[in-house]
Coordinates of C-alpha atoms in Angstrom, one line a residue:
X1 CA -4.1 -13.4 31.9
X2 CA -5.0 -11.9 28.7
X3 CA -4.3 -8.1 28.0
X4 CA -6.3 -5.1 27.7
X5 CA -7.0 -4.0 24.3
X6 CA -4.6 -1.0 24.8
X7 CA -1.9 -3.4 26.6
X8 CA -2.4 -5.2 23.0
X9 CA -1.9 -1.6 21.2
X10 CA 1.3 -0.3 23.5
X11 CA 3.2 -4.1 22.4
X12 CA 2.4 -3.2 19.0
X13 CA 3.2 0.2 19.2
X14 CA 6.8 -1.0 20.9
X15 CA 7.1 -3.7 18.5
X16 CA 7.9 -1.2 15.7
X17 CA 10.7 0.4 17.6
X18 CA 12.3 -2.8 19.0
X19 CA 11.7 -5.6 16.1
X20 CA 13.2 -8.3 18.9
X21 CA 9.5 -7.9 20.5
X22 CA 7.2 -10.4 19.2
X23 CA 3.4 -8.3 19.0
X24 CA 0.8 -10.1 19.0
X25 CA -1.6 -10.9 16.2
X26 CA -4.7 -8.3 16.3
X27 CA -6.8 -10.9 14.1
X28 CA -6.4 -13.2 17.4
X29 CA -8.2 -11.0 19.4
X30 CA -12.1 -12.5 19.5
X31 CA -13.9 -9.7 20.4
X32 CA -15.2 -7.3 17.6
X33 CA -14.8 -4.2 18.9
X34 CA -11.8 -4.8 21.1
X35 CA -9.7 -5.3 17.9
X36 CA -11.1 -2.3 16.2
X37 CA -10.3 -0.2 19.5
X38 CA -6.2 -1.6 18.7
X39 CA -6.3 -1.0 15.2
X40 CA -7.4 2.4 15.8
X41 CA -5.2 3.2 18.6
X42 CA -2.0 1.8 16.6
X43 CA -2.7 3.4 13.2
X44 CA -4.1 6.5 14.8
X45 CA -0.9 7.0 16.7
X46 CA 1.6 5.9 14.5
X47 CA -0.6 8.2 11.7
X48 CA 0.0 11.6 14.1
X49 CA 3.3 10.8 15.6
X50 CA 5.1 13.7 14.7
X51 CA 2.4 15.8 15.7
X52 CA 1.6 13.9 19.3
X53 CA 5.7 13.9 19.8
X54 CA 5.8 17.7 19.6
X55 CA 3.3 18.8 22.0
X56 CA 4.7 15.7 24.5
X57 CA 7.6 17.2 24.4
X58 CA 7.0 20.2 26.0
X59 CA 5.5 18.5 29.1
X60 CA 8.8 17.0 29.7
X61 CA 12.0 17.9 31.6
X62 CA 14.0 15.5 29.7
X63 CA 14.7 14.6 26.2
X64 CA 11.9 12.6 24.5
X65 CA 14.1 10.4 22.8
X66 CA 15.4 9.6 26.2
X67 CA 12.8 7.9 27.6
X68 CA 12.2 3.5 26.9
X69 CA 10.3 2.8 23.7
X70 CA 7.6 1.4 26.3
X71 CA 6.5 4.5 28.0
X72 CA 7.5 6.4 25.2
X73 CA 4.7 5.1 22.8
X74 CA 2.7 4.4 26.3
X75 CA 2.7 8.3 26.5
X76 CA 1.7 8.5 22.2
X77 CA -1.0 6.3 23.1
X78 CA -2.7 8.6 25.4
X79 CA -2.2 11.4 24.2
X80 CA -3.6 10.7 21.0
X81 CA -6.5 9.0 22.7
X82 CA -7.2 12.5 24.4
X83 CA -6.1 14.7 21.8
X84 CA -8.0 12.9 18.3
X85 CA -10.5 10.4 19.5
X86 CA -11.8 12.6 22.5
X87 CA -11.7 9.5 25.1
X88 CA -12.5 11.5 28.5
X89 CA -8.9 12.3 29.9
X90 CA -9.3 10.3 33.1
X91 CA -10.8 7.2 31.0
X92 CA -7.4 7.7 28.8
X93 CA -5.3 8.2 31.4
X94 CA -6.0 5.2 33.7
X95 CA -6.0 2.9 31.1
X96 CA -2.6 3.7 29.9
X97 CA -1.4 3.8 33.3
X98 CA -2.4 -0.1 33.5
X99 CA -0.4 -1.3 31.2
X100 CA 2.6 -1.4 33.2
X101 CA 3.5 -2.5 36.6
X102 CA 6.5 -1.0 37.9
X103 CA 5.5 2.0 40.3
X104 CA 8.1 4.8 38.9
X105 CA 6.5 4.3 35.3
X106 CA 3.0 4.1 36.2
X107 CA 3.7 7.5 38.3
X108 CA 5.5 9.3 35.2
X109 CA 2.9 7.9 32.6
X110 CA 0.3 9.2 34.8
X111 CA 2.1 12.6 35.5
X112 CA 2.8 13.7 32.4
X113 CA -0.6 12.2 30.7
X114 CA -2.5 14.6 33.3
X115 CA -0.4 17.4 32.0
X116 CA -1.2 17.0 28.6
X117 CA -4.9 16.6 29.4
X118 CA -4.8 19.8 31.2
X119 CA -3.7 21.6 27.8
X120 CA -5.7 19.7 25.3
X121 CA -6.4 22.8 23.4
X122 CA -2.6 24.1 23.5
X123 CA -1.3 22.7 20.4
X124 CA 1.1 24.9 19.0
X125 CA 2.3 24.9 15.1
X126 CA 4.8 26.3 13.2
X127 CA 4.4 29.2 10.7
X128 CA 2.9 28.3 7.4
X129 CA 4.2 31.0 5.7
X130 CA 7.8 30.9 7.0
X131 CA 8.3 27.6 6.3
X132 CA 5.8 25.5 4.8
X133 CA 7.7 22.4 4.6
X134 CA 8.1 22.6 8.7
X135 CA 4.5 23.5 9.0
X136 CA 2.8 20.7 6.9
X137 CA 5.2 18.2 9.0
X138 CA 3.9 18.9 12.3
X139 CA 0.4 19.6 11.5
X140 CA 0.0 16.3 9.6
X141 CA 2.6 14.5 10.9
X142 CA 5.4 13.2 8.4
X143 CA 9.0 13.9 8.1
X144 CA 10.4 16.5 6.9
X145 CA 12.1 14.8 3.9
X146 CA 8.9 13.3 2.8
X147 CA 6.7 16.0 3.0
X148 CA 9.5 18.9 0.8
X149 CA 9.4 16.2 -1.9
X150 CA 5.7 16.3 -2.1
X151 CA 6.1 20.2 -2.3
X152 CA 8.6 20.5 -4.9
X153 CA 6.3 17.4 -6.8
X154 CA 2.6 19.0 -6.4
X155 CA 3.2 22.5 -5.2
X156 CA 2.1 23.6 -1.5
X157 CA -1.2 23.5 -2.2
X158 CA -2.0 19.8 -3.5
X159 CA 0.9 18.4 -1.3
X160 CA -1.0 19.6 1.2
X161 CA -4.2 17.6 0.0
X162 CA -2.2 14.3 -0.6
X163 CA -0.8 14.9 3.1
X164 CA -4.6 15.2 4.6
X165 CA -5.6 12.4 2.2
X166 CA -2.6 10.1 3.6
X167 CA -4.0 10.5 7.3
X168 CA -7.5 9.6 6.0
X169 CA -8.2 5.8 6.3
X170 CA -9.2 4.3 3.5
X171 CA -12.1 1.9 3.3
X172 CA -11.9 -1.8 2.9
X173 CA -11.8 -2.5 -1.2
X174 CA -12.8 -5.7 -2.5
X175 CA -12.6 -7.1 -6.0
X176 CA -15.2 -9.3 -6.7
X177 CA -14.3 -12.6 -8.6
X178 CA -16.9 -12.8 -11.1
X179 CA -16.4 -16.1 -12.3
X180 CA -17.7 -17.3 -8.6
X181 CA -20.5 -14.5 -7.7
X182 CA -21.3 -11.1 -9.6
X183 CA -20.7 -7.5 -7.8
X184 CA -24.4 -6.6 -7.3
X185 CA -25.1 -10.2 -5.6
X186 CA -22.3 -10.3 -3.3
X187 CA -22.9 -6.3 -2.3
X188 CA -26.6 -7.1 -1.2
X189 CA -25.0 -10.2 0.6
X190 CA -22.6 -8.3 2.4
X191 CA -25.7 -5.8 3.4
X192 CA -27.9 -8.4 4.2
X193 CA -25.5 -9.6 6.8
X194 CA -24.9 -6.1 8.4
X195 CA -22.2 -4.7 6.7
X196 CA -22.5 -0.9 5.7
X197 CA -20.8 -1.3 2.0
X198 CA -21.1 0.3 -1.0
X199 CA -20.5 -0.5 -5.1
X200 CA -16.7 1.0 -5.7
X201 CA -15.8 2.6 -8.7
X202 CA -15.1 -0.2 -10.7
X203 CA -17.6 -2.7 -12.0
X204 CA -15.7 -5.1 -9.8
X205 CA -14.9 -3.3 -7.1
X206 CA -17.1 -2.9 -3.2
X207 CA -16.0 -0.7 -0.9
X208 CA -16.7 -1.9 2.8
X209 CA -16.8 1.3 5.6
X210 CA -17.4 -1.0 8.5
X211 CA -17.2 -4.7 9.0
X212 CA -15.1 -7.8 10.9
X213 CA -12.2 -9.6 10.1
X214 CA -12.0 -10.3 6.4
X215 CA -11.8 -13.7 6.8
X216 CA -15.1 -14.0 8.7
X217 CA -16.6 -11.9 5.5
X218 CA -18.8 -14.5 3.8
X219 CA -17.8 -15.9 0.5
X220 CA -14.1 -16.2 1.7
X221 CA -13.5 -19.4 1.7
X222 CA -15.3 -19.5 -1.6
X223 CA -13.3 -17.4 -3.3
X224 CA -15.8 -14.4 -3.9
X225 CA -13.3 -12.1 -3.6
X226 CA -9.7 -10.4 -2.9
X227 CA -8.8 -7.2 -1.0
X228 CA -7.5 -4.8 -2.9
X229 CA -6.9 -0.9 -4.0
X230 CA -8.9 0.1 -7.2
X231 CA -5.7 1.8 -8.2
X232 CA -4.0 -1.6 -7.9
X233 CA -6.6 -3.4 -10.3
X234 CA -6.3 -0.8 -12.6
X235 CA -2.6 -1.9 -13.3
X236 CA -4.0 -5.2 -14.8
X237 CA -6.4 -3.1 -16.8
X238 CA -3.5 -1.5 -18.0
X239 CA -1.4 -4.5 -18.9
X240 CA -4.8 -5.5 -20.6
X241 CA -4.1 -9.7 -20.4
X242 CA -6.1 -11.4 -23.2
X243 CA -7.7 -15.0 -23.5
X244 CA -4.8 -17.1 -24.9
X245 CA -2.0 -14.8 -23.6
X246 CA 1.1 -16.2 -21.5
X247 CA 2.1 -13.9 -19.1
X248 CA 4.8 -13.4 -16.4
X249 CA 4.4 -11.2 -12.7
X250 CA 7.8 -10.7 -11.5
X251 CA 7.1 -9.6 -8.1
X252 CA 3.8 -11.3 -7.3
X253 CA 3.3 -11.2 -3.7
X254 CA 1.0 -11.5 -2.1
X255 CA -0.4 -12.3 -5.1
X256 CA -3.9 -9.7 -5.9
X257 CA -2.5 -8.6 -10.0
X258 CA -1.7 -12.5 -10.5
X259 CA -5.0 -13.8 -9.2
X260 CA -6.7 -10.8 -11.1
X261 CA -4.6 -11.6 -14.2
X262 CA -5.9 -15.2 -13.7
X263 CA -9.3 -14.5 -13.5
X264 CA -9.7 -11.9 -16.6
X265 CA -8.0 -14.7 -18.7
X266 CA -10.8 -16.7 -17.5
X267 CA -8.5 -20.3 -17.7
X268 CA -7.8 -19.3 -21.5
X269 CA -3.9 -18.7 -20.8
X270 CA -1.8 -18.7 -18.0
X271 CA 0.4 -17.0 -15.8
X272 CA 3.6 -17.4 -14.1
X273 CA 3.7 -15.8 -10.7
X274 CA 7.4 -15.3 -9.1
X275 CA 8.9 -13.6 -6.1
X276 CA 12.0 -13.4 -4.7
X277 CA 11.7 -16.4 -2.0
X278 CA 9.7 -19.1 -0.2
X279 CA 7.6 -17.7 2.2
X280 CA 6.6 -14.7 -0.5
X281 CA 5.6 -17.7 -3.3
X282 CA 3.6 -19.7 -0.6
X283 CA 2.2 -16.2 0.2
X284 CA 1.0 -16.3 -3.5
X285 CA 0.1 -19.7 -3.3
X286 CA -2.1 -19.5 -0.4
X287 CA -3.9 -16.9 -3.0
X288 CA -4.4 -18.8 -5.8
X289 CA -6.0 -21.9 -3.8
X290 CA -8.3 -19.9 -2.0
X291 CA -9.9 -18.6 -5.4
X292 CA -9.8 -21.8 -7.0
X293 CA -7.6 -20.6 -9.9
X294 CA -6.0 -23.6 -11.9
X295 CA -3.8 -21.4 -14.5
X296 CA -0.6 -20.5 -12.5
X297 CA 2.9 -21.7 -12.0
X298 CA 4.5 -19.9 -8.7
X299 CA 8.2 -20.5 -8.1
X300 CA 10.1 -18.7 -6.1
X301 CA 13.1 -16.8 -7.6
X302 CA 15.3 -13.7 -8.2
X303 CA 13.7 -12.2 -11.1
X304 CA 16.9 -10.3 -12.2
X305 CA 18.7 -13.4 -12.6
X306 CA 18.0 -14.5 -16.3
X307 CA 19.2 -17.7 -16.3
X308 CA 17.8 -19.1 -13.3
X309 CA 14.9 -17.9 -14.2
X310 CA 15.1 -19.2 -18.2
X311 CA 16.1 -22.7 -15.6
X312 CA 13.2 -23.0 -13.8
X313 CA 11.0 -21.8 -17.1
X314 CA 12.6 -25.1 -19.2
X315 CA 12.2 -27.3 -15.5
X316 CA 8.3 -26.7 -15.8
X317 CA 9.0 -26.9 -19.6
X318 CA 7.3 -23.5 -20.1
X319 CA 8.1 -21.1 -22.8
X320 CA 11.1 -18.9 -22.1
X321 CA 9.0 -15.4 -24.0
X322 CA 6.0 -14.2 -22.4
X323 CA 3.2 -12.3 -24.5
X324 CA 2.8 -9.7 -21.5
X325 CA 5.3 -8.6 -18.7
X326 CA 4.0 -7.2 -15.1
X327 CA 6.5 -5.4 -13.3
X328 CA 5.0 -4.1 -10.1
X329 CA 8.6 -2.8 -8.7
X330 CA 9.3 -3.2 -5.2
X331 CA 9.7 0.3 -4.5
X332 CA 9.6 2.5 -1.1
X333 CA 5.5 2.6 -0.5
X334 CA 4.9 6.0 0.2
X335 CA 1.7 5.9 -1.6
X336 CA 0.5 3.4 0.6
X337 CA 0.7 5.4 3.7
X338 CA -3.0 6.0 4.2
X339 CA -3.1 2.1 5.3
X340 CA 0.7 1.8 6.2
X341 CA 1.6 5.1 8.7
X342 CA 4.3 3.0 10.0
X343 CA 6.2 3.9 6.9
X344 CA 6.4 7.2 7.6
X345 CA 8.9 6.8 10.4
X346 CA 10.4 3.5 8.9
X347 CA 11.1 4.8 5.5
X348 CA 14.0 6.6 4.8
X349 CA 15.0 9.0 1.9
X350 CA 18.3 6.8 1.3
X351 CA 16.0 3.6 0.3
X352 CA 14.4 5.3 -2.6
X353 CA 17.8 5.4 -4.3
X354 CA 18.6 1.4 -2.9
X355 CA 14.9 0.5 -5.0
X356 CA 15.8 2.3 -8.0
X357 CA 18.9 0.3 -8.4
X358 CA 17.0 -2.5 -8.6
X359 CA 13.9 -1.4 -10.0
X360 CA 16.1 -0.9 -13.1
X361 CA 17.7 -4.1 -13.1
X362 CA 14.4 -5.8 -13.1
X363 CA 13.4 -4.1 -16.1
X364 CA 16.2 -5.0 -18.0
X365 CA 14.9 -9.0 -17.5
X366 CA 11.7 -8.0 -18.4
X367 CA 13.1 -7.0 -21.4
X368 CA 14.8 -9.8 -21.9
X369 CA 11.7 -12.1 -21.7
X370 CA 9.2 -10.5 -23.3
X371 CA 8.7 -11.9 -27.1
X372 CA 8.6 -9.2 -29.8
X373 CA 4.9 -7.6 -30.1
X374 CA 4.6 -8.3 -26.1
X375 CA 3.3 -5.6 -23.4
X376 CA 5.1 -4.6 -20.9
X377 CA 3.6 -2.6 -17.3
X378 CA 5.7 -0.9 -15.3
X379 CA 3.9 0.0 -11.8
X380 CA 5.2 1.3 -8.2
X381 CA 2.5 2.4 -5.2
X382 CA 4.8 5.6 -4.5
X383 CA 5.4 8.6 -5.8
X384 CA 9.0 9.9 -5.7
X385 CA 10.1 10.8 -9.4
X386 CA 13.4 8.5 -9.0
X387 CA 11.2 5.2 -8.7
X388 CA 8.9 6.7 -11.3
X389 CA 9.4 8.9 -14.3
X390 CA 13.3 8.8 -13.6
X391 CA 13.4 4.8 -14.3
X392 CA 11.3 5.0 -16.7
X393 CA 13.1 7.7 -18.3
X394 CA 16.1 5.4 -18.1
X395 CA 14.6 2.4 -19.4
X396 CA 12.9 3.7 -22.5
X397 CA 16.6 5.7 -23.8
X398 CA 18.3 2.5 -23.0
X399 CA 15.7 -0.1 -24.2
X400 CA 15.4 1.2 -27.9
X401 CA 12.7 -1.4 -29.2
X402 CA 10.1 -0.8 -26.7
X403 CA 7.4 2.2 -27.2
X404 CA 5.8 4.0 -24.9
X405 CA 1.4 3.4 -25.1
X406 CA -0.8 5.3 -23.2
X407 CA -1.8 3.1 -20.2
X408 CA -5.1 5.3 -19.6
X409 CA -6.6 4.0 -23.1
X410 CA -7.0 0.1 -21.5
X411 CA -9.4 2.2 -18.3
X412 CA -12.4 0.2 -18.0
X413 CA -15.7 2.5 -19.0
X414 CA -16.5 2.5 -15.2
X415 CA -13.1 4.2 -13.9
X416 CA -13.3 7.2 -17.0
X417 CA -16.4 8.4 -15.8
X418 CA -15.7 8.8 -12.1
X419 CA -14.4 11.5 -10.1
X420 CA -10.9 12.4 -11.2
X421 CA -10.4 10.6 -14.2
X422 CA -8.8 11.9 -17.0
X423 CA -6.8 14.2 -14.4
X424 CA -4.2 11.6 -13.9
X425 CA -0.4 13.5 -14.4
X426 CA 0.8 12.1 -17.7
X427 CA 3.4 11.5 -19.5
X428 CA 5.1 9.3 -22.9
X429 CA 3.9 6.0 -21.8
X430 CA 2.8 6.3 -18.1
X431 CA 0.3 8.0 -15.4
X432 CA 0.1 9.2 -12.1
X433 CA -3.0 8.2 -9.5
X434 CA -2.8 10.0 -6.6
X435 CA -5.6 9.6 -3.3
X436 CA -6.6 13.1 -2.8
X437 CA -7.5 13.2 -6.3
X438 CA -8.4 9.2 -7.2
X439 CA -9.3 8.0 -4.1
X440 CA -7.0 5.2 -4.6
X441 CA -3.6 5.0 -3.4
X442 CA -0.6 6.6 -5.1
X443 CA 0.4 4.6 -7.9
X444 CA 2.6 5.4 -11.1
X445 CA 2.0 2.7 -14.2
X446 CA 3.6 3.2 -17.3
X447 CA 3.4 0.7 -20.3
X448 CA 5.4 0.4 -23.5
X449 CA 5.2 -2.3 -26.5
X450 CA 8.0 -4.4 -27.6
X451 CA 8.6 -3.3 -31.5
X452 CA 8.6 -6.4 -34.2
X453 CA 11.9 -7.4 -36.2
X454 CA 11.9 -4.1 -38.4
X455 CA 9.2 -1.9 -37.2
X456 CA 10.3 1.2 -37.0
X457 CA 8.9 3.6 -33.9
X458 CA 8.2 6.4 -36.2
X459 CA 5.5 4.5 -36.9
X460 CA 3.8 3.4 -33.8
X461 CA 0.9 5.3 -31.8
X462 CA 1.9 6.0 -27.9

């Protein structure tokens, strides 16, 4: 028999806490409006978990922690149903209760759910003003960790808009491949066929509000377009590929800045797309064929080993010095949690350290492969000054023929006159986009230029 929507939700939910259990696949589900009921239970819950796990707690005799990660995110589930999306407390209630079988759960699920919908406007916060590291983590919902970072990196008061803007979903962002449809003719196509979109703030960029699965968009088997953040095209902006230019992506899965790299080059030039195993270069692959791109190698590979990589290079008889490097670092995410709350409670402060050990050792191939006069781009999608400024910081003292260049000078026209532009956080060689100011997610992209035999960097512009 096939499960409720929320019977879907609670094995996804669960799924998180016990990686062992399989969850299902929401793009399975057939019916429209089922699947957005899971997605918005799931995200919803796991976006206000903190929050929901508070005021739970005081309905029970028992530690929280205590209970099975079933009824434990069977009684998130509810509770956030009641307490955010204002489902009728016996319609939530009954419906959570019906997702299990066993008598003693379905009586305390349903016992404790009642409670909480009996005190739906009882939800009780810590001081601001005594601690407002504390506060901001209950009311929206992050750890603690996360959340004083944000504070000592903003200052309360924007730490408190990127928290609010991290619990705001983001809309659906395409970019358009204009070598197979333009961005004004695929937005009235998209309208035509009832979807409410809108032109993003790039000149190839739509931003869809409300729609179905992406792959029942139309154009997608043709190749009209890719999902992805406007913050995340901007980084191939940035890296500013040119018609003739040979260019490497390091860590190219699933494969959006390659593709995009592809298509500005236009088939003049190509680009070499690696990542650190199989199923990640079939990943970018799979990319590549569906936009009918003929101008890039994928192999699979660990980028910080230089001579496997100058291997496989001389295999495919390739040249071994690229005229631009993209280094979009793996890196801890956090600016990505606005369509990834699961991170919030996944992450943890001891894997930002873990990334920048590598993050650094990836640089120093890049360095090693790009020619002299080459590009390099440095991007994360967080915003912890270890993965950002701090390797950066590294790499430019320890790299002593590379130059920082302003990365904001390659903007497209269409991104310096919006909303926030020009207030990016700056510094030699890099910037800062953030969602509560960009409307993108939070990236960091910093770029420097590899000097030429004898140039000295008194004389270059950054």
């Amino acid at each position: 028999m096939q499960k409720s929507a929320r019977g879907v939700a609670l094995d996804i939910l669960t799924s998180f806490e016990v990686p062992a259990l399989r969850a299902p696949s929401v793009s399975q589900i057939p019916d429209d409006r089922d699947r957005s009921l899971v997605h918005e239970i799931v995200n919803g819950t796991l976006r206000w978990r903190r929050l929901i796990d508070d005021h739970l707690s005081g309905f029970l005799k028992r530690p929280f922690s205590s209970l099975t990660p079933r009824v434990r995110n069977a009684l998130r589930m509810g509770t956030y149903e009641m307490l955010v999306m204002g489902i009728p407390p016996y319609a939530a209630v009954s419906s959570t209760v019906e997702c299990f079988q066993r008598r003693s759960e379905r009586g305390f699920v349903n016992g404790v759910l009642r409670a909480v919908a009996r005190n739906l406007g009882h939800v009780e916060l810590p001081s601001i003003d005594t601690d407002p590291g504390l506060y901001a983590s209950v009311r929206y919902s992050y750890p603690e960790w996360m959340v004083r970072r944000l504070i000592s990196m903003l200052g309360v008061e924007d730490a408190l808009s990127f928290l609010k803007a991290g619990n705001t979903p983001p809309p659906l962002t395409l970019r358009v491949n204009t070598a197979a449809t333009t961005r004004d003719g695929f937005l009235e196509v998209l309208r035509k066929q009832g979807y409410t979109a809108e032109a993003g703030s790039l000149d190839i960029s739509i931003k869809v509000h409300k729609g179905r699965r992406v792959e029942d968009f139309p154009g997608y088997d043709q190749g009209y377009f890719t999902v992805q953040d406007e913050g995340a095209m901007l980084v191939t902006f940035a890296l500013e590929p040119r018609p003739g230019d040979y260019v490497w992506d390091m860590c190219a899965a699933p494969g959006g800045k390659t593709t995009h790299i592809a298509e500005v080059l236009a088939g003049n030039g190509r680009v070499v797309a690696t990542d650190i195993d199989d199923e990640r270069a079939r990943m970018i692959e799979g990319s590549v064929r569906r936009l009918r791109l003929s101008n890039i190698t994928v192999f699979a590979v660990d980028a910080t080993e230089s001579q496997t990589v100058r291997r496989f290079l001389e295999q495919r008889e390739l040249p071994t010095e690229f005229d631009r490097i993209l280094l979009d670092a793996p890196c801890s995410g956090l600016g990505t949690v606005r369509r990834n709350p699961d991170l919030k409670w996944h992450r943890r402060e001891s894997d930002i350290f873990k990334m920048v050990e590598r993050q650094k050792r990836l640089l120093e191939s890049a360095a090693h492969f790009l020619k002299p006069g080459g590009t390099l781009v440095y991007s994360t999608c967080t915003v912890t000054e270890e993965e950002n400024q701090g390797v950066w910081k590294w790499f430019l003292e320890t790299q002593k023929d590379f130059v920082p260049e302003d990365p904001a000078k390659s903007l497209p026209l269409s991104w310096k006159n919006r909303r926030g532009a020009g207030n990016e956080t700056r510094g030699p060689g890099y910037l800062y986009l953030l969602p509560h100011v960009h409307g993108t997610d939070g990236f960091f992209i910093a770029k420097a230029r590899k000097m030429l035999p004898g140039e000295s960097p008194a004389v270059v512009s950054g």
